[in-house]
Short mmCIF file of C-alpha atoms in Angstrom, two decimals:
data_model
loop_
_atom_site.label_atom_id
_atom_site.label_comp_id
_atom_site.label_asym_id
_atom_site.label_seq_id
_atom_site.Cartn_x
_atom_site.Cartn_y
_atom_site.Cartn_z
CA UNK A 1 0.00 0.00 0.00
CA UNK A 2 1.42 3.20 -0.96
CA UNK A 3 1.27 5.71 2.18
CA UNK A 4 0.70 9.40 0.92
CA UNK A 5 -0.10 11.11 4.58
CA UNK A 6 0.77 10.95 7.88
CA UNK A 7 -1.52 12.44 10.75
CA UNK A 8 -1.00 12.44 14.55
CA UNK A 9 -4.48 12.33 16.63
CA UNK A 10 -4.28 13.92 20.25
CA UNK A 11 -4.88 11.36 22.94
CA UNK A 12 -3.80 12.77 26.26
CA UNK A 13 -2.41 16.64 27.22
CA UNK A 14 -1.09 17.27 30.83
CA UNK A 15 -3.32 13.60 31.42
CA UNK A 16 -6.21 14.72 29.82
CA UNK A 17 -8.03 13.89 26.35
CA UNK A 18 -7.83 15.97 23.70
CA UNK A 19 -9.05 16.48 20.60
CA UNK A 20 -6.71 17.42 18.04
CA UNK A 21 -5.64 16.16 14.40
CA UNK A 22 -2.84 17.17 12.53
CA UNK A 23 -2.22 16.46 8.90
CA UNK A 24 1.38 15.84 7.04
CA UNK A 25 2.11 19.33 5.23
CA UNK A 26 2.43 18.65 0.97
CA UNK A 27 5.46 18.73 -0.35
CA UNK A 28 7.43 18.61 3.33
CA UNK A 29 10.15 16.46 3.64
CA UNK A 30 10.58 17.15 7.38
CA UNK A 31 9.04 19.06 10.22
CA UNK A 32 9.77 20.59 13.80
CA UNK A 33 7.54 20.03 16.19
CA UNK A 34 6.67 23.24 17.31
CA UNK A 35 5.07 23.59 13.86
CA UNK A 36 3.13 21.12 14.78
CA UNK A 37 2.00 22.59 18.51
CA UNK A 38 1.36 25.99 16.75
CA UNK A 39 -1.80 24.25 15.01
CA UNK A 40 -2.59 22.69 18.80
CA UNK A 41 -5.78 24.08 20.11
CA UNK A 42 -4.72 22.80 23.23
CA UNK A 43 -3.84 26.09 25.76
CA UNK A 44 -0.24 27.06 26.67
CA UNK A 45 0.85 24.10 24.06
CA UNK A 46 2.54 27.00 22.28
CA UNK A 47 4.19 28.83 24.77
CA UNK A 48 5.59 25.21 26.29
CA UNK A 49 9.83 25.32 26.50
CA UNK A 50 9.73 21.89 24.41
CA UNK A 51 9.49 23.31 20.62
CA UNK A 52 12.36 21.80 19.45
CA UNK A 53 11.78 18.47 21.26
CA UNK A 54 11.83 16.01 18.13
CA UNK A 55 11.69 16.51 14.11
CA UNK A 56 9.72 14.42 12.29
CA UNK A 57 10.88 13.21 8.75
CA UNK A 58 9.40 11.89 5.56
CA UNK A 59 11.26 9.88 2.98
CA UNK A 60 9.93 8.25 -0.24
CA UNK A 61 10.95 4.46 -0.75
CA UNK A 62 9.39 2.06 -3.04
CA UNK A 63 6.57 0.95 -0.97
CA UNK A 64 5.46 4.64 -0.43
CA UNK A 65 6.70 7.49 2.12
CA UNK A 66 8.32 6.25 5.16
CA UNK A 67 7.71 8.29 8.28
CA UNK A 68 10.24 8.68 11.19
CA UNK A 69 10.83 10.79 14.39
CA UNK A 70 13.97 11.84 16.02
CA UNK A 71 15.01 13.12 18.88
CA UNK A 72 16.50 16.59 19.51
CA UNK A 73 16.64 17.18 23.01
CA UNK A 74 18.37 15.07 26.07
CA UNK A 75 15.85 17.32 28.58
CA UNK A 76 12.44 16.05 26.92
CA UNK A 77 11.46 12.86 26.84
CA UNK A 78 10.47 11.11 23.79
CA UNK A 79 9.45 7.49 23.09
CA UNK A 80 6.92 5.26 20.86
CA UNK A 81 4.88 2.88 22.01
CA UNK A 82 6.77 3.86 25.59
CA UNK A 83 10.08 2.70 24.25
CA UNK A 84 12.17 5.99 25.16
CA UNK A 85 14.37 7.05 22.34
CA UNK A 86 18.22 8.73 23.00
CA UNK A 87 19.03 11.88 21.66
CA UNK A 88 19.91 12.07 18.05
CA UNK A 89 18.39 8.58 17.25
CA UNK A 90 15.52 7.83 14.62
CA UNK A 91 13.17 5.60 15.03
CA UNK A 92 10.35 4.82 11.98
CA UNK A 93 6.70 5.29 12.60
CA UNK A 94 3.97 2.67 11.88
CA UNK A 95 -0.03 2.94 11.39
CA UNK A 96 -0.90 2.65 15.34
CA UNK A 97 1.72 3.83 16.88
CA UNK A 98 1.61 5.86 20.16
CA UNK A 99 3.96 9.03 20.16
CA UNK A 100 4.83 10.63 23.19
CA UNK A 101 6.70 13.93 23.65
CA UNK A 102 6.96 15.59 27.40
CA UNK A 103 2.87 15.89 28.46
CA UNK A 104 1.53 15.15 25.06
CA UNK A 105 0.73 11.78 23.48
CA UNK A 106 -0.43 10.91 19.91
CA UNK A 107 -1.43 8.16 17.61
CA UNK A 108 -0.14 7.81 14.18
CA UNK A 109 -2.27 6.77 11.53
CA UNK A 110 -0.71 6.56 7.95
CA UNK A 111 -3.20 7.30 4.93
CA UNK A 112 -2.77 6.01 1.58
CA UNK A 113 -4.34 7.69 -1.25
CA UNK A 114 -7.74 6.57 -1.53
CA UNK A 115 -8.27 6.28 1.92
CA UNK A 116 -7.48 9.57 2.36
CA UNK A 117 -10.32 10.35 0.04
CA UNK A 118 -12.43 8.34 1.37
CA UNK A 119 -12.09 9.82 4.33
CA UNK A 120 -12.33 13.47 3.40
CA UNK A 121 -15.77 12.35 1.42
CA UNK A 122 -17.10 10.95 4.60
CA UNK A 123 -16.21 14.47 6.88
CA UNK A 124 -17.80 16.22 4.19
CA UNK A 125 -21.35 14.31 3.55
CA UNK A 126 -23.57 15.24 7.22
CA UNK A 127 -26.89 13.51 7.49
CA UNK A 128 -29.54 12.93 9.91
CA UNK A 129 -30.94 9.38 11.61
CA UNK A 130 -34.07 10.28 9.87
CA UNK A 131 -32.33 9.86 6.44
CA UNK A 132 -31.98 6.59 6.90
CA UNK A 133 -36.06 6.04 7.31
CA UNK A 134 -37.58 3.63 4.35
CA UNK A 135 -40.47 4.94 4.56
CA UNK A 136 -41.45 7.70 2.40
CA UNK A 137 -42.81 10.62 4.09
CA UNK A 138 -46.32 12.22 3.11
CA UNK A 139 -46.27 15.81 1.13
CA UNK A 140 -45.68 17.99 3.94
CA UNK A 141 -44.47 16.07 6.54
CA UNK A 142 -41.69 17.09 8.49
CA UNK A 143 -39.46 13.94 9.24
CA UNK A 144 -37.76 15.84 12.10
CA UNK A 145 -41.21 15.20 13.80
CA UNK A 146 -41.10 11.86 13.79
CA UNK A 147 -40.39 9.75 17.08
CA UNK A 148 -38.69 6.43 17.71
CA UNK A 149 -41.24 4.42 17.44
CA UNK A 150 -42.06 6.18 13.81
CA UNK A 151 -38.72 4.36 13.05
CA UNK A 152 -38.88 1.16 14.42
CA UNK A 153 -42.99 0.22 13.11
CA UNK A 154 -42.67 0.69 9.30
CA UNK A 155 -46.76 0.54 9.21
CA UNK A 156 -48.23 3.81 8.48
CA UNK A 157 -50.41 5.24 11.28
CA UNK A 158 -54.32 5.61 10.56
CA UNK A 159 -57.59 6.17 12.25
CA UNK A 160 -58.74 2.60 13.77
CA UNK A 161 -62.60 4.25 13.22
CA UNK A 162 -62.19 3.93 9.98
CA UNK A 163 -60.96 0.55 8.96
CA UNK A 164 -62.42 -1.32 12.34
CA UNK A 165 -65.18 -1.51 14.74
CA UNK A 166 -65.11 0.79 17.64
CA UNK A 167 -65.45 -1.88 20.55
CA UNK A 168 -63.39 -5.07 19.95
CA UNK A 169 -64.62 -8.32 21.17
CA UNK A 170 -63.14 -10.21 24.45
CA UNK A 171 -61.65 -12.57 22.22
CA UNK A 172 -60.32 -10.46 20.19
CA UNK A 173 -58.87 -8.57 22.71
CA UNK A 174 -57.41 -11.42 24.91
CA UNK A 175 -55.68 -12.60 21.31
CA UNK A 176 -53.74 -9.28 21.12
CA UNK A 177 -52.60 -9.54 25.17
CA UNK A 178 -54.49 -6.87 26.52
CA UNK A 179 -53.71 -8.54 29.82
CA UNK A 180 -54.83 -5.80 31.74
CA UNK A 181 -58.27 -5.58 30.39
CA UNK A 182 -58.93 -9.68 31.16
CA UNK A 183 -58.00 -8.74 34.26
CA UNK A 184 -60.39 -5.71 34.34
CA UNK A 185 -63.12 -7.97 33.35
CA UNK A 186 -62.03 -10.80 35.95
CA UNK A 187 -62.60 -8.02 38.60
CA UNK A 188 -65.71 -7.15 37.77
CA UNK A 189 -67.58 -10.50 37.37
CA UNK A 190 -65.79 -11.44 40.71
CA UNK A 191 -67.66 -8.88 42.52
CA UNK A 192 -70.80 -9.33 40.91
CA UNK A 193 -70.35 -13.17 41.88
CA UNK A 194 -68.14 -14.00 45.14
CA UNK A 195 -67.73 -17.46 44.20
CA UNK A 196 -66.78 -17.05 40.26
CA UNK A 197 -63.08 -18.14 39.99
CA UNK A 198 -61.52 -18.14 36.44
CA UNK A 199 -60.39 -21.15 34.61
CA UNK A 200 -57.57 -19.50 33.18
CA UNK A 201 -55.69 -18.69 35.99
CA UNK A 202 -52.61 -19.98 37.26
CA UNK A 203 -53.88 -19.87 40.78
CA UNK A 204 -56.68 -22.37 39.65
CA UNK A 205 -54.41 -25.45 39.84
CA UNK A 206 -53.14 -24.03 43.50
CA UNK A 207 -57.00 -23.97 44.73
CA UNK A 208 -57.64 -27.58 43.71
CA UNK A 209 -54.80 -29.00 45.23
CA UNK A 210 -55.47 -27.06 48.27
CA UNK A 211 -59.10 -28.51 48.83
CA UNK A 212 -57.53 -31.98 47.52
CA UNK A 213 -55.47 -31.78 50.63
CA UNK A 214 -58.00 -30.74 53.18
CA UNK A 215 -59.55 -33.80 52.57
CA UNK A 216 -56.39 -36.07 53.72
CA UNK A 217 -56.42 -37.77 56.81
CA UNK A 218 -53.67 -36.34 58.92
CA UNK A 219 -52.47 -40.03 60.17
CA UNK A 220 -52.35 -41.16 56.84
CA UNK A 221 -50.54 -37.99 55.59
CA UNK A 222 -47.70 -38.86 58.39
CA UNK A 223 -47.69 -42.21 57.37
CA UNK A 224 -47.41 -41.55 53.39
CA UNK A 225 -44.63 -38.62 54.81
CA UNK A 226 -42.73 -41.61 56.69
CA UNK A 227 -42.81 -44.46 53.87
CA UNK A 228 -40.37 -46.89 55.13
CA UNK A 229 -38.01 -45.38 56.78
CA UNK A 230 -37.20 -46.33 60.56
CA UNK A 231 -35.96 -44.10 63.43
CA UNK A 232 -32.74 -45.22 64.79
CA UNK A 233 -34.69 -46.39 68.04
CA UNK A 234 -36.32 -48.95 65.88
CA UNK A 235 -32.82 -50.33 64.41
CA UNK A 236 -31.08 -50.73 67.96
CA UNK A 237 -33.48 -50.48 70.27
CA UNK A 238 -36.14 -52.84 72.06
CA UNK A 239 -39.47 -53.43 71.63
CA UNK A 240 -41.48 -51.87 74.37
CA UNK A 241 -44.95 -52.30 75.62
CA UNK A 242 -47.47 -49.05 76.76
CA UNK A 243 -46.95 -50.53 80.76
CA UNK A 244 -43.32 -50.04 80.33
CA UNK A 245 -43.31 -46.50 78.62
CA UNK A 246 -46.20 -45.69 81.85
CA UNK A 247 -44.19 -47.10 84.79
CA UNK A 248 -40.42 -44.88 83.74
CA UNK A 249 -42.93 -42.02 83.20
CA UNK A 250 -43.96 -43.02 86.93
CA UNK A 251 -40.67 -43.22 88.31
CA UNK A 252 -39.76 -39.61 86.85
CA UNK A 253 -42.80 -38.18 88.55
CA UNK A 254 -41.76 -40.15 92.20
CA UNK A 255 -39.18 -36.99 92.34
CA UNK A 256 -40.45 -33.43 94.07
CA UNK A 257 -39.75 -31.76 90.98
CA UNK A 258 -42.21 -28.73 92.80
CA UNK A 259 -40.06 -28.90 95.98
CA UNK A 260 -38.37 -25.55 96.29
CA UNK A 261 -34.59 -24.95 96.38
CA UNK A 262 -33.01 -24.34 99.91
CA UNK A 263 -31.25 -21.10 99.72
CA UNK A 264 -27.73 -20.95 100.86
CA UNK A 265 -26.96 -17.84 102.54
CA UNK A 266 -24.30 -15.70 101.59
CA UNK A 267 -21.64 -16.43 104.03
CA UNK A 268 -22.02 -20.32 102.89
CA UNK A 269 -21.15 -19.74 99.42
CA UNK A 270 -17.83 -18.37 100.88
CA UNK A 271 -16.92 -20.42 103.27
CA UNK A 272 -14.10 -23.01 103.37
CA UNK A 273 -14.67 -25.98 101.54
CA UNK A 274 -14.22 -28.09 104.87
CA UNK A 275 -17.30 -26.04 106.92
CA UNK A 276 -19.36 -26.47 103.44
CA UNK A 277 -18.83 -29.99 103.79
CA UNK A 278 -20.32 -30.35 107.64
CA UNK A 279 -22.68 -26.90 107.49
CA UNK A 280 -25.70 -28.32 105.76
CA UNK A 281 -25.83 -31.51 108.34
CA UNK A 282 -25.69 -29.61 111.33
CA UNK A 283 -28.08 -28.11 113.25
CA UNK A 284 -28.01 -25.23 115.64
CA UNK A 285 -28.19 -27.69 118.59
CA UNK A 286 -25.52 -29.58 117.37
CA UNK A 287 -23.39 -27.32 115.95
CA UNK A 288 -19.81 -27.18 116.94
CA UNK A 289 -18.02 -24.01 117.68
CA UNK A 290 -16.08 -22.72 115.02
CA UNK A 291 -18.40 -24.13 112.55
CA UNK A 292 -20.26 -22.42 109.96
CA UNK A 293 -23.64 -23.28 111.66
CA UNK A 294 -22.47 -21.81 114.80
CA UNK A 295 -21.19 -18.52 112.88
CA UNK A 296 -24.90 -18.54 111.84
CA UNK A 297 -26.46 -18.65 114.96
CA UNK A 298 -23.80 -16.18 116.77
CA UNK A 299 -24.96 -12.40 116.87
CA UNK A 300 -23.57 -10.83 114.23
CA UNK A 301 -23.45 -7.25 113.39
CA UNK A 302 -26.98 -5.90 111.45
CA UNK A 303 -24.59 -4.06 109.13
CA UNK A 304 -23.58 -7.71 107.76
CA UNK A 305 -27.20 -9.14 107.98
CA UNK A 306 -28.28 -6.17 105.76
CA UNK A 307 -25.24 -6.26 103.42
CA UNK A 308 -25.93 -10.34 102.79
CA UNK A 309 -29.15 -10.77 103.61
CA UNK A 310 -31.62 -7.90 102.49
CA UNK A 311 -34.02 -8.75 99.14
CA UNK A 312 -32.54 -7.74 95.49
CA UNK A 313 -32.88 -8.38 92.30
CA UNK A 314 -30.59 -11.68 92.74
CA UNK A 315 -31.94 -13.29 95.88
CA UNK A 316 -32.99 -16.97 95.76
CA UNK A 317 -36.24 -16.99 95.96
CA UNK A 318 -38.31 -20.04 96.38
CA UNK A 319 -41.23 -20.91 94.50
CA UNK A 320 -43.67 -21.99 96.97
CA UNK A 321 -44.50 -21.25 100.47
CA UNK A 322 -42.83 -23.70 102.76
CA UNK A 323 -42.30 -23.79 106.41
CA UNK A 324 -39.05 -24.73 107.09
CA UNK A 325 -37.87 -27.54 109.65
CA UNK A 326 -36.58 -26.23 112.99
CA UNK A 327 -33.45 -27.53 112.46
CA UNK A 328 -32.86 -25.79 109.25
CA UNK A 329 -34.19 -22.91 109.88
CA UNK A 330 -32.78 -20.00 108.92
CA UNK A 331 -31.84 -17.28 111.49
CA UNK A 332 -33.75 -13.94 111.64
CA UNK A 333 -32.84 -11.37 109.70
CA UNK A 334 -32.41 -8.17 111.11
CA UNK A 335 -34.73 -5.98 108.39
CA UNK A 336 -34.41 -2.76 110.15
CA UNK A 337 -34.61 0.43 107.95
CA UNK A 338 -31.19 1.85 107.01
CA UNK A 339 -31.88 5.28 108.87
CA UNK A 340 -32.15 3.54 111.92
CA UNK A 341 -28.80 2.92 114.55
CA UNK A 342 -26.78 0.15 113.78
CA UNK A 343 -25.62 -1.71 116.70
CA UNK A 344 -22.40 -1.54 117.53
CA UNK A 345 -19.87 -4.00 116.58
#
């Protein structure tokens, strides 16, 4: 292919796009580059200290004109395709190739003859999407009126009183997918009859299997949900009769699940582990001094009954009335009100 032109399009300026296109001069058989940024729309391009930064050079050769850049400055950067080229070097430029000098890139396209033509017929004929409509237009029609649906439906539009009835059948009507009308007309017959439900539904195959189903037997629904499957009781375990299942349900009710919880007092939940041992088996008359019980029965300050002793939100509580056995019973606790006298220690 013989290549007659080169042109540089603007891709990026100080990391920016830009749009710029510049064309080979005629009859040039090499040009500085700050011919080229004159012609830059860009602003400041051509006031920028890199003018001289590369010359670009065309020679002829049989295949057509060869294009090449070369560097002219060791201070600006210069590379193709990001391979940086040295000072003073030359490198030859191909259709595609990205050229980039300081802050400004560019991509080379090389035109042969015709398709530089072609391409200056193409920038010159401007037409409108509503050229390309196959539809002839009336007299006096503007096509800049037309919409997007003109486009797409090639039919031309006319009065549907003229060329059809004015009220179109339910059939007719259900054949073009009117959904919502069906459904219109559903509505209304439903509340002119409470018990009309429409055949063509999708619900209608729900309803029947619903009503099916009330009319299961809920053993046999278990049974048919079981098949033959066993639990693992029936693998490894043994047959048992009803008395047997009755009499371990009897044994489980011989304990006082009801029986409420004797409430250790404070001072027994700290106590050494040997006076928790022996506390809860003595009694007060046979309590030993030193022991817990006896601590319990000794006077003891009212500041320390109050402290361990008064009702909060985490007392033991039990949950029946029960009166206590003499032996275990707890000692009195002194529930005096805290602005009275404390005695004395």
């Amino acid at each position: 292919m013989s290549v007659d032109t080169l042109e540089l399009r603007g891709l990026f300026y100080l990391g920016q796009a830009f749009d710029f296109t510049w064309q080979w001069p005629t009859q040039a058989t090499h040009v500085h580059f700050a011919e080229l940024l004159r012609a830059c729309p860009a602003p400041g391009v051509a006031h920028m200290p890199y003018l001289d930064a590369c010359t670009l050079h065309a020679r002829a050769a049989p295949s057509g004109t060869q294009w090449s850049v070369s560097p002219e400055s060791g201070d600006i950067a210069c590379s193709v395709n990001g391979q940086a080229l040295e000072e003073g070097s030359m490198a030859q430029l191909h259709d595609g190739d990205t050229l980039e000098v300081g802050l400004l890139s560019f991509q080379v396209h090389l035109l042969a003859p015709s398709a530089q033509a072609h391409a200056a017929d193409l920038a010159m004929q401007r037409f409108v999407l509503t050229d390309l409509d196959e539809v002839a237009p009336d007299e006096g029609y503007d096509t800049r009126l037309r919409g997007i649906s003109d486009l797409i439906n090639t039919e031309l539009v006319t009065d549907p009183a003229a060329n059809g009835p004015a009220a179109a059948p339910p059939s007719a009507t259900t054949e073009q997918g009117d959904v919502l009308s069906v459904l219109h007309t559903q509505y209304l017959r439903k509340l002119r009859d409470p018990a009309y439900n429409s055949d063509e539904g999708h619900w209608q195959g729900l309803v029947q299997a619903r009503e099916s189903a009330a009319t299961l037997d809920p053993f046999d629904d278990l049974k048919l949900r079981a098949g033959n499957e066993n639990s693992l009781s029936d693998l490894v375990g043994q047959a048992q009769t009803i008395g047997e299942v009755f009499a371990d349900l009897d044994e489980a009710m011989a304990h006082e699940f009801m029986k409420p919880d004797r409430a250790d007092s404070v001072l027994h939940l700290f106590a050494p582990k040997e006076l928790q041992a022996q506390a809860p088996a003595e009694s007060a008359a046979t309590a030993l001094p030193g022991s817990l019980a006896h601590l319990l029965q000794a006077s003891l300050p009212g500041l320390t009954l109050r402290e361990h002793h008064s009702l909060s939100l985490d007392s033991a509580m039990p949950l029946f009335s029960d009166t206590p056995d003499t032996a275990t019973k707890a000692p009195t606790l002194n529930t005096a009100a805290p602005h009275q006298a404390l005695p004395s220690p």
